[in-house]
């Protein structure tokens, strides 16, 4: 089993702070990297899918970058708001079977 | 358009009992997946299906069986439940059309085995 690692496990920030967290994945046989946002008592929802080295994606205050050569992706949140509180999951696809390998997530809590 | 639905939402079983979890999707997706989620761990793939009538093992298939008799439904069965199967189960589906294929998740089923 090839592991996808996320750090930190949890993060507490103040409203207005900017924050970022990391997803590390095996760089061999890379197909795609997914970010999901998972609010408590809800289902994970897709944020971004990235495939190319150097890819950057943005949705509002949230953005992500991808480095496939060294096997990492960063997720950035600018000016965190309490509604950003959630667990952020990354998942890597490493073959053509459409299976995803998920990290254990970074749990973000934004204090008002 | 309900997306992905799961029934039941909660269930408590005794060791040795059997049950079936139902996943349904109305997006005409080819691919469907069953995951389990345990504290401190990521979503782990139990079984998946790439089309009606086909199933395949994922990362943690032991103790589970699945069936995909209709394209829109994917059933997960526990023949003889064990306490180690206490978990939250998520179903997902995807179109399978591209490398950027996104999985859409159901709301989850919380299962406790006593």
mmCIF file of C-alpha atoms in Angstrom, chain B residues 17-96:
data_model
loop_
_atom_site.group_PDB
_atom_site.id
_atom_site.type_symbol
_atom_site.label_atom_id
_atom_site.label_comp_id
_atom_site.label_asym_id
_atom_site.label_seq_id
_atom_site.Cartn_x
_atom_site.Cartn_y
_atom_site.Cartn_z
ATOM 1 C CA UNK B 17 -25.805 -10.668 12.697
ATOM 2 C CA UNK B 18 -25.979 -9.823 9.032
ATOM 3 C CA UNK B 19 -27.091 -6.706 7.236
ATOM 4 C CA UNK B 20 -27.040 -4.942 3.885
ATOM 5 C CA UNK B 21 -26.253 -1.285 3.289
ATOM 6 C CA UNK B 22 -27.821 0.255 0.214
ATOM 7 C CA UNK B 23 -26.255 2.974 -1.902
ATOM 8 C CA UNK B 24 -28.177 4.623 -4.725
ATOM 9 C CA UNK B 25 -27.111 7.291 -7.207
ATOM 10 C CA UNK B 26 -29.172 9.151 -9.797
ATOM 11 C CA UNK B 27 -26.301 10.649 -11.821
ATOM 12 C CA UNK B 28 -25.967 7.724 -14.246
ATOM 13 C CA UNK B 29 -22.427 7.117 -12.966
ATOM 14 C CA UNK B 30 -20.582 4.010 -14.063
ATOM 15 C CA UNK B 31 -18.273 3.724 -11.061
ATOM 16 C CA UNK B 32 -19.358 3.176 -7.471
ATOM 17 C CA UNK B 33 -17.317 2.676 -4.299
ATOM 18 C CA UNK B 34 -17.703 1.653 -0.669
ATOM 19 C CA UNK B 35 -15.347 3.127 1.938
ATOM 20 C CA UNK B 36 -15.056 2.859 5.687
ATOM 21 C CA UNK B 37 -13.845 5.690 7.867
ATOM 22 C CA UNK B 38 -12.287 5.082 11.256
ATOM 23 C CA UNK B 39 -10.877 7.618 13.741
ATOM 24 C CA UNK B 40 -7.388 8.813 12.815
ATOM 25 C CA UNK B 41 -7.474 7.051 9.468
ATOM 26 C CA UNK B 42 -8.373 8.154 5.993
ATOM 27 C CA UNK B 43 -11.187 6.715 3.953
ATOM 28 C CA UNK B 44 -10.290 3.120 3.110
ATOM 29 C CA UNK B 45 -11.711 1.450 0.040
ATOM 30 C CA UNK B 46 -13.615 -1.766 0.737
ATOM 31 C CA UNK B 47 -14.945 -2.716 -2.699
ATOM 32 C CA UNK B 48 -15.711 -0.893 -5.892
ATOM 33 C CA UNK B 49 -17.552 -1.416 -9.175
ATOM 34 C CA UNK B 50 -16.722 -0.148 -12.649
ATOM 35 C CA UNK B 51 -20.118 -0.988 -14.087
ATOM 36 C CA UNK B 52 -23.337 -2.918 -13.697
ATOM 37 C CA UNK B 53 -22.637 -6.547 -12.900
ATOM 38 C CA UNK B 54 -18.962 -6.019 -12.014
ATOM 39 C CA UNK B 55 -17.253 -5.683 -8.635
ATOM 40 C CA UNK B 56 -13.660 -5.633 -7.417
ATOM 41 C CA UNK B 57 -11.822 -5.739 -4.101
ATOM 42 C CA UNK B 58 -10.358 -2.639 -2.572
ATOM 43 C CA UNK B 59 -7.892 -2.175 0.255
ATOM 44 C CA UNK B 60 -9.916 -3.801 3.086
ATOM 45 C CA UNK B 61 -12.432 -6.268 1.541
ATOM 46 C CA UNK B 62 -12.400 -9.041 4.157
ATOM 47 C CA UNK B 63 -15.736 -9.617 5.888
ATOM 48 C CA UNK B 64 -17.731 -7.750 3.237
ATOM 49 C CA UNK B 65 -19.491 -8.657 0.022
ATOM 50 C CA UNK B 66 -20.990 -6.400 -2.619
ATOM 51 C CA UNK B 67 -23.353 -6.569 -5.553
ATOM 52 C CA UNK B 68 -24.134 -4.220 -8.438
ATOM 53 C CA UNK B 69 -27.208 -5.736 -10.102
ATOM 54 C CA UNK B 70 -28.468 -2.345 -11.287
ATOM 55 C CA UNK B 71 -26.311 0.544 -12.456
ATOM 56 C CA UNK B 72 -27.797 2.944 -9.923
ATOM 57 C CA UNK B 73 -27.426 0.695 -6.867
ATOM 58 C CA UNK B 74 -24.417 -0.708 -5.031
ATOM 59 C CA UNK B 75 -25.070 -2.969 -2.039
ATOM 60 C CA UNK B 76 -22.607 -3.715 0.752
ATOM 61 C CA UNK B 77 -23.251 -6.831 2.810
ATOM 62 C CA UNK B 78 -21.919 -7.992 6.129
ATOM 63 C CA UNK B 79 -22.621 -11.706 6.490
ATOM 64 C CA UNK B 80 -21.488 -12.087 10.098
ATOM 65 C CA UNK B 81 -20.802 -8.747 11.740
ATOM 66 C CA UNK B 82 -17.822 -8.342 14.050
ATOM 67 C CA UNK B 83 -16.985 -5.483 16.479
ATOM 68 C CA UNK B 84 -14.035 -4.588 14.210
ATOM 69 C CA UNK B 85 -16.587 -3.580 11.603
ATOM 70 C CA UNK B 86 -17.887 -0.765 13.776
ATOM 71 C CA UNK B 87 -17.275 2.226 11.558
ATOM 72 C CA UNK B 88 -18.832 4.913 9.389
ATOM 73 C CA UNK B 89 -19.447 3.651 5.871
ATOM 74 C CA UNK B 90 -19.459 5.975 2.890
ATOM 75 C CA UNK B 91 -20.607 5.228 -0.596
ATOM 76 C CA UNK B 92 -19.378 7.262 -3.566
ATOM 77 C CA UNK B 93 -19.896 7.326 -7.297
ATOM 78 C CA UNK B 94 -18.088 8.803 -10.280
ATOM 79 C CA UNK B 95 -18.583 8.982 -14.022
ATOM 80 C CA UNK B 96 -15.286 7.228 -14.849
#
